mmCIF file of C-alpha atoms in Angstrom:
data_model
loop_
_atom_site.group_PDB
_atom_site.id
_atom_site.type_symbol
_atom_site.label_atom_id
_atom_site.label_comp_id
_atom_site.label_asym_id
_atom_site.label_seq_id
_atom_site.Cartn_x
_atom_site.Cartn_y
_atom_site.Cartn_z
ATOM 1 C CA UNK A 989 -72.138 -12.205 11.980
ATOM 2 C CA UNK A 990 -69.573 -14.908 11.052
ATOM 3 C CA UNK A 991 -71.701 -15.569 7.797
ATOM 4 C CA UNK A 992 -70.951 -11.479 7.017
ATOM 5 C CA UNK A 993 -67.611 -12.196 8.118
ATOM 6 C CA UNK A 994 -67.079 -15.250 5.631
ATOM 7 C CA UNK A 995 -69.005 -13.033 2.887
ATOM 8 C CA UNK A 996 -66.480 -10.484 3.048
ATOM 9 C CA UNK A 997 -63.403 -12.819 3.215
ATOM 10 C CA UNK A 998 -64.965 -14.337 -0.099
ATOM 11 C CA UNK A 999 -65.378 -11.248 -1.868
ATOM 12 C CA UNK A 1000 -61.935 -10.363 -1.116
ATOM 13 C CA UNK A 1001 -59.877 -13.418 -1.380
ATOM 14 C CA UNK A 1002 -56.655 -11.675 -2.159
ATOM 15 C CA UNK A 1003 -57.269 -9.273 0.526
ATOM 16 C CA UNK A 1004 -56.727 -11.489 2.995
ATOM 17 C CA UNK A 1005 -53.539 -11.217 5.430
ATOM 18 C CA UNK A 1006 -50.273 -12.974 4.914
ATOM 19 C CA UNK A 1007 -48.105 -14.290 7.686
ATOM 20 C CA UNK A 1008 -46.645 -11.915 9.662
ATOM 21 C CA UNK A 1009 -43.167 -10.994 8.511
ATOM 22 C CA UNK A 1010 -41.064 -9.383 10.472
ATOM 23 C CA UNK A 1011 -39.988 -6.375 8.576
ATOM 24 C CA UNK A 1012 -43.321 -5.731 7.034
ATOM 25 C CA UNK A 1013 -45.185 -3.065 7.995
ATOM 26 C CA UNK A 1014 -46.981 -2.664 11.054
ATOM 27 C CA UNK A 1015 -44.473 -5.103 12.382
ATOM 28 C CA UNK A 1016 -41.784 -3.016 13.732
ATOM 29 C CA UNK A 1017 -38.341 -5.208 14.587
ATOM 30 C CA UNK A 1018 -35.941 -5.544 17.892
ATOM 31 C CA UNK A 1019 -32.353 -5.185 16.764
ATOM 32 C CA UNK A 1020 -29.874 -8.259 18.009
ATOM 33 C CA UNK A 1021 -27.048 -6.585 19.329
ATOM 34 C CA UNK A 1022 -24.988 -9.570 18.423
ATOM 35 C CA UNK A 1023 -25.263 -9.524 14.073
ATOM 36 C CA UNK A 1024 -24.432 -5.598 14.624
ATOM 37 C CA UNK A 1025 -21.231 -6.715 15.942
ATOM 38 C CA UNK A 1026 -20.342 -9.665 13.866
ATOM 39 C CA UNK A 1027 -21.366 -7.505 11.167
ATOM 40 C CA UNK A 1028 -18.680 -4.941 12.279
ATOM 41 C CA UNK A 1029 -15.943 -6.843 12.997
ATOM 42 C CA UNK A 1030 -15.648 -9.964 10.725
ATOM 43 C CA UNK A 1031 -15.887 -7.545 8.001
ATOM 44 C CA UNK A 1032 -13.219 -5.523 9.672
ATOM 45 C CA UNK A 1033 -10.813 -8.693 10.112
ATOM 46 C CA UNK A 1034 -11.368 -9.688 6.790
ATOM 47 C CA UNK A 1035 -10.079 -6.241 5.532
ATOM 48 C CA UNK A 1036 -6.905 -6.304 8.012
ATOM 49 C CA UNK A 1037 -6.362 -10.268 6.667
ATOM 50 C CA UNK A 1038 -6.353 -9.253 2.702
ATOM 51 C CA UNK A 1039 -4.569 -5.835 3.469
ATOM 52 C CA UNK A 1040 -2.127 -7.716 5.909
ATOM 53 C CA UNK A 1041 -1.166 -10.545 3.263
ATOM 54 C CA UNK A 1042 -0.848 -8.101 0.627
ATOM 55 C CA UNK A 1043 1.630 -5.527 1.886
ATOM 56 C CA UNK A 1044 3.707 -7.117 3.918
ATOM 57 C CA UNK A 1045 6.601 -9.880 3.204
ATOM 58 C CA UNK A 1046 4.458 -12.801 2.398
ATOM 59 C CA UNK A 1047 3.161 -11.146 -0.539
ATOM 60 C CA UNK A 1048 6.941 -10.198 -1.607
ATOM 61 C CA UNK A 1049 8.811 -13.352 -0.635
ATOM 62 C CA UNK A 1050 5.861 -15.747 -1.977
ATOM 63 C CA UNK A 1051 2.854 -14.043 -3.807
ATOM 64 C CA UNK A 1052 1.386 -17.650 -4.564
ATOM 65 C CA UNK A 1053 1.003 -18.478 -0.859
ATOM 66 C CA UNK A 1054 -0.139 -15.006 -0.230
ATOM 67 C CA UNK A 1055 -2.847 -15.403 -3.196
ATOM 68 C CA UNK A 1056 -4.110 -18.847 -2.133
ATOM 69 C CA UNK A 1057 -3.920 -17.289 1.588
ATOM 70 C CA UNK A 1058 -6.555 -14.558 0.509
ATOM 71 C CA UNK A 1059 -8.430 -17.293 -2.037
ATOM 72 C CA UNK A 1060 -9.870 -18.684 1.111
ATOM 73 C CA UNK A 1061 -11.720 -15.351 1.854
ATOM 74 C CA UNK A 1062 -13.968 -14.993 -1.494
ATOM 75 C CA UNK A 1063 -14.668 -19.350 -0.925
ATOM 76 C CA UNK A 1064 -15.944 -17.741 2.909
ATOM 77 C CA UNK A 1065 -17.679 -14.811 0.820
ATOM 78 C CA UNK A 1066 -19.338 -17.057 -2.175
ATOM 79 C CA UNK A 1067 -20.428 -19.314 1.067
ATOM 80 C CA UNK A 1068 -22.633 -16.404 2.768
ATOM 81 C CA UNK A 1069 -23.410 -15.030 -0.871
ATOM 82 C CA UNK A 1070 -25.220 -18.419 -1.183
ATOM 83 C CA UNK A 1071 -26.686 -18.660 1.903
ATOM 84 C CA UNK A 1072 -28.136 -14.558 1.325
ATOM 85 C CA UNK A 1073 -29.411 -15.908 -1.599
ATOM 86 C CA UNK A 1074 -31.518 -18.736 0.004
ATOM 87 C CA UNK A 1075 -32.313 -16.727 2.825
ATOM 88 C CA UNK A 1076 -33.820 -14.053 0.837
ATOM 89 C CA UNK A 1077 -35.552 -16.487 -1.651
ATOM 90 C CA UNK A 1078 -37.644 -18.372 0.894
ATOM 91 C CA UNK A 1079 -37.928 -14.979 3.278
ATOM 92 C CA UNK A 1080 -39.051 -12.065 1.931
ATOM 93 C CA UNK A 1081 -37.157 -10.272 4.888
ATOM 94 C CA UNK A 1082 -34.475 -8.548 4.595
ATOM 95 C CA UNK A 1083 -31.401 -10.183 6.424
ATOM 96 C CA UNK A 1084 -28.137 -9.741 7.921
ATOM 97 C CA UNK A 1085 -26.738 -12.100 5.231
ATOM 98 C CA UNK A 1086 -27.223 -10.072 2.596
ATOM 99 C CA UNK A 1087 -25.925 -7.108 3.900
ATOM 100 C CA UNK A 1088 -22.800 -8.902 5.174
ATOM 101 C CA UNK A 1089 -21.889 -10.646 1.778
ATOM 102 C CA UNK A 1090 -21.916 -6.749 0.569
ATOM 103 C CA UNK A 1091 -19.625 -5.009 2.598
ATOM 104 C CA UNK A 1092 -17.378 -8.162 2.877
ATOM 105 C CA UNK A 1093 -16.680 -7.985 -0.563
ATOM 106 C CA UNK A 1094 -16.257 -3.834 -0.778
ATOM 107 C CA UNK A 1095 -13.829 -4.778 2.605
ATOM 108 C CA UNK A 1096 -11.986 -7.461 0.680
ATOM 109 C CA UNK A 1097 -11.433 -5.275 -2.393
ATOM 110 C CA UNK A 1098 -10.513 -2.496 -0.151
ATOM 111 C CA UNK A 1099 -7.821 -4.661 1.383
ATOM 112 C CA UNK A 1100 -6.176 -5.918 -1.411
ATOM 113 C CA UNK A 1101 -6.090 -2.951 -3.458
ATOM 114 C CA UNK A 1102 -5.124 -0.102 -0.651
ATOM 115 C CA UNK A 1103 -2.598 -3.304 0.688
ATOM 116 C CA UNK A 1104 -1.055 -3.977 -2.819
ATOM 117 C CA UNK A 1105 -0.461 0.071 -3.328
ATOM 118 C CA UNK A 1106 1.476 -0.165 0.017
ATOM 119 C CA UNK A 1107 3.601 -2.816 -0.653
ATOM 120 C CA UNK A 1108 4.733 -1.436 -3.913
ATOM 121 C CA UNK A 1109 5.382 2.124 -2.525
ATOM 122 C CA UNK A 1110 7.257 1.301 0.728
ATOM 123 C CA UNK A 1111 7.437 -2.648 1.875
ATOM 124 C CA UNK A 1112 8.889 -4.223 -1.520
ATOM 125 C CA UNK A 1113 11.249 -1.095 -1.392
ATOM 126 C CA UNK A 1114 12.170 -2.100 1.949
ATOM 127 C CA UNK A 1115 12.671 -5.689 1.427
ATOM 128 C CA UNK A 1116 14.336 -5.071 -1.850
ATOM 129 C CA UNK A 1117 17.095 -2.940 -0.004
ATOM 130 C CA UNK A 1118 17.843 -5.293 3.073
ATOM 131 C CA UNK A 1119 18.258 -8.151 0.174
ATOM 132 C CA UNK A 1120 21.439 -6.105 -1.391
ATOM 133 C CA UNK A 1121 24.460 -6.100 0.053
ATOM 134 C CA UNK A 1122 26.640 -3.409 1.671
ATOM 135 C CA UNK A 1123 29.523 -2.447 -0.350
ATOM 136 C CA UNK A 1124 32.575 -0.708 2.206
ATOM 137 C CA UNK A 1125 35.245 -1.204 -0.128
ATOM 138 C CA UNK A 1126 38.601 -2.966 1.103
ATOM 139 C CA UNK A 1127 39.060 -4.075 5.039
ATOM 140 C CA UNK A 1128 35.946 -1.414 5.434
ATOM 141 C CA UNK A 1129 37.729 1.598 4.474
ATOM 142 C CA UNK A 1130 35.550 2.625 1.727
ATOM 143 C CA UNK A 1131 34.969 2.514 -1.718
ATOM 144 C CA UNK A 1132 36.726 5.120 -3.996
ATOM 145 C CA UNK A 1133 34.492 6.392 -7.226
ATOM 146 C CA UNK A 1134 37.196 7.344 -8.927
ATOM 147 C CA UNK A 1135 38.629 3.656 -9.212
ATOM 148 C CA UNK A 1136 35.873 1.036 -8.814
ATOM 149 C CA UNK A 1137 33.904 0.535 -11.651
ATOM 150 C CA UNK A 1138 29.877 0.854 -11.749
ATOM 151 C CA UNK A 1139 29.833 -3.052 -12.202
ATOM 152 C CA UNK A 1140 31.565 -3.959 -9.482
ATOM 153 C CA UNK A 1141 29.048 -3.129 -7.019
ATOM 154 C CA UNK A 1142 25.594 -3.646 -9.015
ATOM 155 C CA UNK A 1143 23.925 -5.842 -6.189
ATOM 156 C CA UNK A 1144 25.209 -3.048 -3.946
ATOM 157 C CA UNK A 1145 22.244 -1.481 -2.014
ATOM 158 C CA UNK A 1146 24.489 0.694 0.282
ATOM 159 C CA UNK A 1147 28.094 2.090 -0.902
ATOM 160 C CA UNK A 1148 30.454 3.889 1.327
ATOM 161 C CA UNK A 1149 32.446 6.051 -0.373
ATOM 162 C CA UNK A 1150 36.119 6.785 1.168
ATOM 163 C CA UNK A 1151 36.767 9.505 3.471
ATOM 164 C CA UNK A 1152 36.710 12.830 1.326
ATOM 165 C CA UNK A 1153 34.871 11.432 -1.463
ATOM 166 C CA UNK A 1154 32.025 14.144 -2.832
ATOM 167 C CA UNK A 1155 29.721 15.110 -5.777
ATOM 168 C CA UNK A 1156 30.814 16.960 -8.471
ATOM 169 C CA UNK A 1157 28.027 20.502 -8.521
ATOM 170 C CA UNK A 1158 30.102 22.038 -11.719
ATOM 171 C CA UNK A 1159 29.137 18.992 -13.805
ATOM 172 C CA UNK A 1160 25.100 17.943 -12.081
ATOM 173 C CA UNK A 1161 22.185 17.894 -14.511
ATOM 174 C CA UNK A 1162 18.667 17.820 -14.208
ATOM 175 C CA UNK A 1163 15.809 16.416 -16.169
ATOM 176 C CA UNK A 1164 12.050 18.113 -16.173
ATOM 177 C CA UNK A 1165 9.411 15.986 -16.347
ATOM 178 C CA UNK A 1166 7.152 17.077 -13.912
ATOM 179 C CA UNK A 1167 8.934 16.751 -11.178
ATOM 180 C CA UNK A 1168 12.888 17.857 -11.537
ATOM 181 C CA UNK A 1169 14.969 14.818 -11.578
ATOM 182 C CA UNK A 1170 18.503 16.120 -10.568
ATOM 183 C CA UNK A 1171 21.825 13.982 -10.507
ATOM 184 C CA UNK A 1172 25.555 14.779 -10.227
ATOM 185 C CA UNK A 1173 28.806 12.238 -10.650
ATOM 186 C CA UNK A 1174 30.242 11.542 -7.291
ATOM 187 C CA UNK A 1175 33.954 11.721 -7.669
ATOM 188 C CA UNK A 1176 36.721 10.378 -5.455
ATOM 189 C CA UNK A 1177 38.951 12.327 -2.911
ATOM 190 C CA UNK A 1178 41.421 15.203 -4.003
ATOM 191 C CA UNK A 1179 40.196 14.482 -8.027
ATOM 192 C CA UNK A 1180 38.543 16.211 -10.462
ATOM 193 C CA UNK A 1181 38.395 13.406 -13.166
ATOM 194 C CA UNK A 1182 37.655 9.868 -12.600
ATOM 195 C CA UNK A 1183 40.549 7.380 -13.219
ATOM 196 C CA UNK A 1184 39.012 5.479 -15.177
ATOM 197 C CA UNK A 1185 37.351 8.211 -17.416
ATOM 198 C CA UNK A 1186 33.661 7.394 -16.804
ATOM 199 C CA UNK A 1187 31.575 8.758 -14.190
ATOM 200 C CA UNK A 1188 29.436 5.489 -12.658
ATOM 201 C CA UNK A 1189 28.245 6.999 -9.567
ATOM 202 C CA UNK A 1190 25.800 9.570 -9.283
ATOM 203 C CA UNK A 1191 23.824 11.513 -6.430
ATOM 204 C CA UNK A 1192 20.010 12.059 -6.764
ATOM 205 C CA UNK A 1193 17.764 14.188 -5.888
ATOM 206 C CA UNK A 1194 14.466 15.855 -6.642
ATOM 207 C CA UNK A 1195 13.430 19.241 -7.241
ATOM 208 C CA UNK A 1196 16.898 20.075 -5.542
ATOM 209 C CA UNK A 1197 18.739 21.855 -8.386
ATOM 210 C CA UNK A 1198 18.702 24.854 -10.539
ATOM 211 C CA UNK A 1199 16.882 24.611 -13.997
ATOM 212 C CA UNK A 1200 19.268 27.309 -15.690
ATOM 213 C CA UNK A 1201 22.644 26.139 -13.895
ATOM 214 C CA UNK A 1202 24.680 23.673 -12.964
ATOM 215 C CA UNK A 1203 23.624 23.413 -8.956
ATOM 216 C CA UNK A 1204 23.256 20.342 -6.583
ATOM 217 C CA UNK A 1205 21.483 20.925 -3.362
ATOM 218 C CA UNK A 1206 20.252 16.870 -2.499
ATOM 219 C CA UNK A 1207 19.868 14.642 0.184
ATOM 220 C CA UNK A 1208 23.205 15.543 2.983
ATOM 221 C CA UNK A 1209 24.827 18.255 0.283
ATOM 222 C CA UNK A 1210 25.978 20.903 2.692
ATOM 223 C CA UNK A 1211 27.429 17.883 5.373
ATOM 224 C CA UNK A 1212 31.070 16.964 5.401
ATOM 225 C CA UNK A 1213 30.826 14.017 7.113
ATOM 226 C CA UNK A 1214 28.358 12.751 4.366
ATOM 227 C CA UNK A 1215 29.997 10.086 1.863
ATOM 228 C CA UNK A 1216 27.693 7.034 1.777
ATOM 229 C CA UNK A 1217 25.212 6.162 -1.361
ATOM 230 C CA UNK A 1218 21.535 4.861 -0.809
ATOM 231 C CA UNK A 1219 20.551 3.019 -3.967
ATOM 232 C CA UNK A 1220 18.159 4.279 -5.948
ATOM 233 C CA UNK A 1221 15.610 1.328 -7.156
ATOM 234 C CA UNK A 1222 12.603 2.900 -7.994
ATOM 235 C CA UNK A 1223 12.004 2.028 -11.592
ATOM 236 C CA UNK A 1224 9.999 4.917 -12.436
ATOM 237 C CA UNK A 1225 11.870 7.537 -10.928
ATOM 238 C CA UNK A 1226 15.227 5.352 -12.526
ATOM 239 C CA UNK A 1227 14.506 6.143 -16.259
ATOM 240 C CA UNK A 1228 14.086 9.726 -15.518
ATOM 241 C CA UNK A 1229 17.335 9.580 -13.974
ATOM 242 C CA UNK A 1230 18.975 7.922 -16.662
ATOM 243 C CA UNK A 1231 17.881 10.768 -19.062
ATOM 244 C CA UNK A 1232 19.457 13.206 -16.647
ATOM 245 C CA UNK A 1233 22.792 11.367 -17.036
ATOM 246 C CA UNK A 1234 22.063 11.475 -20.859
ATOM 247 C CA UNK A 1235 21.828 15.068 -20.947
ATOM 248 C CA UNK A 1236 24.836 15.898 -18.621
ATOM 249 C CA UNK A 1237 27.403 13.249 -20.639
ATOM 250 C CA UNK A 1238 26.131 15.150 -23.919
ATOM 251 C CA UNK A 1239 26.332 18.701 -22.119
ATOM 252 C CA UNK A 1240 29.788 17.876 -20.148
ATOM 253 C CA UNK A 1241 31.302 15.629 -23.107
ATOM 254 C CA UNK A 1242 31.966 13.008 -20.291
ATOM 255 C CA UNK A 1243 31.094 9.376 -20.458
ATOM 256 C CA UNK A 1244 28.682 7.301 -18.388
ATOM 257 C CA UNK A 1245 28.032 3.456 -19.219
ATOM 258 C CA UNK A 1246 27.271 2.178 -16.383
ATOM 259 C CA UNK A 1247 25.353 4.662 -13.884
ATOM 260 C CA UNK A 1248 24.713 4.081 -10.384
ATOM 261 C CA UNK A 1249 22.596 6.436 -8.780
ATOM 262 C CA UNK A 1250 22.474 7.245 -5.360
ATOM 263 C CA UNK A 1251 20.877 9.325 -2.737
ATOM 264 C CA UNK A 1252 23.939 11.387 -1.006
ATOM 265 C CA UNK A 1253 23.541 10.079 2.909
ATOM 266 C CA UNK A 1254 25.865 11.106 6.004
ATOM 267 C CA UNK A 1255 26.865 8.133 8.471
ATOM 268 C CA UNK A 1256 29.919 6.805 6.255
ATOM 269 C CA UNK A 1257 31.719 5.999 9.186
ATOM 270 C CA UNK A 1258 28.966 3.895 10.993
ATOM 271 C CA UNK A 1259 28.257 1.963 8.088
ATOM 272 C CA UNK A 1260 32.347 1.251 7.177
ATOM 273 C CA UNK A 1261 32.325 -0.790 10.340
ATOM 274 C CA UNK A 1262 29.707 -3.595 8.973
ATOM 275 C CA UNK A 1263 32.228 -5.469 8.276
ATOM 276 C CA UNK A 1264 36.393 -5.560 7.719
ATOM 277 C CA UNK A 1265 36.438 -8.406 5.965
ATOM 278 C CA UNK A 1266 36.849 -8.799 2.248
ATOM 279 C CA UNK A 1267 35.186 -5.334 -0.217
ATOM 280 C CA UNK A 1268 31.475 -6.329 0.753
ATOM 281 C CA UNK A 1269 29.936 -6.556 4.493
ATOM 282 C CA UNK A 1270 28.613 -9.445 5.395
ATOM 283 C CA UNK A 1271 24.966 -10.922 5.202
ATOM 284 C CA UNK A 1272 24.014 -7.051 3.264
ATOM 285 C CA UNK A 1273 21.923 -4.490 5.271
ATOM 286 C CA UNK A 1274 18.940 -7.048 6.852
ATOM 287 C CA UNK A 1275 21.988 -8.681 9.091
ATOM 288 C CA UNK A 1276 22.725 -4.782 10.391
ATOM 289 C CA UNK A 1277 19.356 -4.056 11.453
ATOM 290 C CA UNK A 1278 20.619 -1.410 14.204
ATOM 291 C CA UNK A 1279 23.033 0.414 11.255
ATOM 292 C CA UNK A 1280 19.989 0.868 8.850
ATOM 293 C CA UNK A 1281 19.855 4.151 7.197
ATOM 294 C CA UNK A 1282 16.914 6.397 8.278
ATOM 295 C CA UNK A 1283 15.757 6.602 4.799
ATOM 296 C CA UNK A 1284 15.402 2.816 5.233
ATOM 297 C CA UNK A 1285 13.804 2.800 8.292
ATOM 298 C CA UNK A 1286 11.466 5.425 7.026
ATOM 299 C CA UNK A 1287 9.757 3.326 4.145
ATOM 300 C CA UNK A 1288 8.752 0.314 6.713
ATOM 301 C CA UNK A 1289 7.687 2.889 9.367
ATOM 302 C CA UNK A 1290 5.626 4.359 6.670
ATOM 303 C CA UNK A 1291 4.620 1.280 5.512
ATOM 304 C CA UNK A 1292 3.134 -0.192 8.955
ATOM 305 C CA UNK A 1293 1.763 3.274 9.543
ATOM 306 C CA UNK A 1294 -0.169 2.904 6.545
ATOM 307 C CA UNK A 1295 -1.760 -0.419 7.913
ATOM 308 C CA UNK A 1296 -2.416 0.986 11.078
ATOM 309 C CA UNK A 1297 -4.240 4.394 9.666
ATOM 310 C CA UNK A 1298 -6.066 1.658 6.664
ATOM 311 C CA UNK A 1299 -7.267 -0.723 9.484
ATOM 312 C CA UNK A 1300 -9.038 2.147 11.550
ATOM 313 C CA UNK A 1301 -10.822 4.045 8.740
ATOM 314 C CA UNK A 1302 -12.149 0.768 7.638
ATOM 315 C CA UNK A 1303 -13.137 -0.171 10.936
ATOM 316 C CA UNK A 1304 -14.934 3.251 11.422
ATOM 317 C CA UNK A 1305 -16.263 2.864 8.006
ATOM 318 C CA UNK A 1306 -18.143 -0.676 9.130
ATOM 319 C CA UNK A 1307 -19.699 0.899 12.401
ATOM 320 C CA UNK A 1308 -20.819 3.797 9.633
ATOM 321 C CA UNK A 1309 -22.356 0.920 7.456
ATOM 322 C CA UNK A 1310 -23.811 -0.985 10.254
ATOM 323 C CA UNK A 1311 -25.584 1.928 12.152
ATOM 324 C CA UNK A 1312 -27.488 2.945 8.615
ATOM 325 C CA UNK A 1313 -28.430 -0.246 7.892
ATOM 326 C CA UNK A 1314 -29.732 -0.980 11.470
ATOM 327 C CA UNK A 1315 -31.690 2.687 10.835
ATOM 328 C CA UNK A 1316 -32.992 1.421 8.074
ATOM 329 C CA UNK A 1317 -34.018 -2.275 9.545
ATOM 330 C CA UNK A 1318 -35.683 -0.276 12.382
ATOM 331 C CA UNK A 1319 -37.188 1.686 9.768
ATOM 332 C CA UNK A 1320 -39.122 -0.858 7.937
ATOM 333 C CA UNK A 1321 -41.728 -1.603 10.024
ATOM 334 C CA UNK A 1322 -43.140 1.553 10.979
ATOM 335 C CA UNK A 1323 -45.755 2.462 8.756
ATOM 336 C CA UNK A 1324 -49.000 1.087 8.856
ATOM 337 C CA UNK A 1325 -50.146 -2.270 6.871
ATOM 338 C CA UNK A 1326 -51.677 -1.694 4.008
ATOM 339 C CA UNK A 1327 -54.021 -4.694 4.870
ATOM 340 C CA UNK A 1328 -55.002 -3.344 8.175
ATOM 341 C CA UNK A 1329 -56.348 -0.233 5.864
ATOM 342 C CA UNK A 1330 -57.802 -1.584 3.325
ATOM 343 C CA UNK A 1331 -59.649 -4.540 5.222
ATOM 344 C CA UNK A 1332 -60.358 -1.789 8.043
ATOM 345 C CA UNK A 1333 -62.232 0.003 5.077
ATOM 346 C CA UNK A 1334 -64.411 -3.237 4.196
ATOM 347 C CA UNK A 1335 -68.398 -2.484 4.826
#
């Protein structure tokens, strides 16, 4: 009998059975609870790192540091890339490794991508806002459109106009581009014409006027108590603006050098009280945290929401990706060994 048997082994040499591997089949695997939760959550703190670093004021104030910061994640991910790569070319298993260096990298792209859209939309806004200062024109009593030239008050990131101080609806323009870009000159109190014959200061707005008339229905329109300016410094939504002003000094005959445009805001009076001291308040809006507009607020509260709504899809997306892959480990070694057949077949 063990002659027959060594017959049969010689006839089929390459039949014979290979070590046992652990995913091959007929060898069905137990899951370790413990890579199914690394494999979760490292992935998932690597995301909230590179989306953290990227959105926030790090990547504003210092981008290098913030770069270098997230360099130290693809040296951790070319690490376990490596160490896949071994793993897989001295075991034909399947491994953990492999699957981790995969989703860390989609994670890590995630991050920085979703985190740099963030920062550009609301957190640089932000920042770029509480940087300028606050201009409440002399001893805090406002600053009067009608006098103060558009130059005086370029770093300005919050104006408040004097009491009385409005837009101007006979004389607002729009521009279509897409979206309707509307502006009208802000004018001084108890004028109808700028002292100084240019109109610098100009209320914003979108899809808030007519197309056929000369109407201005933006930001606190229909509010007396509204006279303060929040600057405008989206770049994109700028150069639209610009062409409205274009159109309205060609359609009015008025002039226009130096536009300022602003979104029309109530709260004059709270913000006049920065500061009394000299035509700007002091230290600009980040040292009046508690007198920040609500349109302010609103972009880092949007911001952080962001990061809070990013982290917890991609955290749901990980346990998604971890529970098919551990279906699929399980998977693997259900089926029958072809070697068990085939030799099970042998006369």
């Amino acid at each position: 009998m063990n002659g027959g048997q060594g017959m049969d082994a010689e006839i089929t040499p390459l039949l014979k059975k290979p070590r046992a591997a652990l995913f091959s089949p007929g060898h069905r695997m137990r899951m370790n609870i413990v890579p199914m939760f690394l494999n979760i959550f490292i992935p998932w703190g690597i995301f909230v790192y590179c989306f953290g670093l990227s959105s926030f004021y790090l990547m504003y104030a210092a981008p290098l540091i913030a770069w270098i910061c997230i360099s130290v994640i693809f040296i951790f991910w070319i690490f376990f890339v490596i160490v896949a790569f071994c793993a897989r070319r001295y075991d034909p298993d399947p491994t953990w490794f492999t699957f981790f260096s995969i989703l860390a990298l989609i994670c890590v792209i995630w991050g920085i991508v979703s985190g740099l859209a963030n920062l550009h939309k609301y957190e640089a806004p932000y920042f770029t806002l509480l940087e300028m200062s606050v201009a409440t024109g002399v001893n805090g009593t406002g600053v009067n459109p009608s006098v103060i030239s558009g130059e005086d008050v370029m770093d300005a990131g919050l104006i408040t106009f004097q009491a009385g101080s409005s837009f101007d609806a006979t004389k607002a323009w729009h521009f279509m581009k897409g979206t309707l870009y509307c502006v009208a000159p802000i004018l001084g109190p108890g004028v109808s014409v700028p002292m100084r014959q240019t109109y610098d200061f100009w209320a914003i707005g979108k899809d808030c006027c007519s197309i056929t008339a000369s109407d201005f229905r933006c930001g606190s329109w229909g509010s007396t108590q509204a006279h303060t300016g929040l600057r405008e410094i989206n770049e994109a939504d700028l150069e639209f603006y610009r062409l409205a002003v274009k159109q309205a000094e060609s359609l009015y005959d008025i002039m226009a050098p130096h536009p300022i445009f602003l979104k029309w805001t109530e709260g004059g009076s709270s913000y006049s009280s920065l500061s009394s001291r000299g035509f700007f308040g002091s230290g600009g809006l980040a040292a009046h945290q508690d007198a920040l507009p609500p349109e302010v607020k609103a972009l880092h509260i949007k911001g952080f929401s962001n990061f809070i709504v990013f982290s917890g899809s991609n955290l749901l997306f990980c346990i998604f990706a971890v529970t098919l892959a551990s279906a699929r480990f399980a998977f693997l070694g259900r089926s029958r060994s072809p070697y068990d057949e085939v030799l099970g077949e042998a006369p």
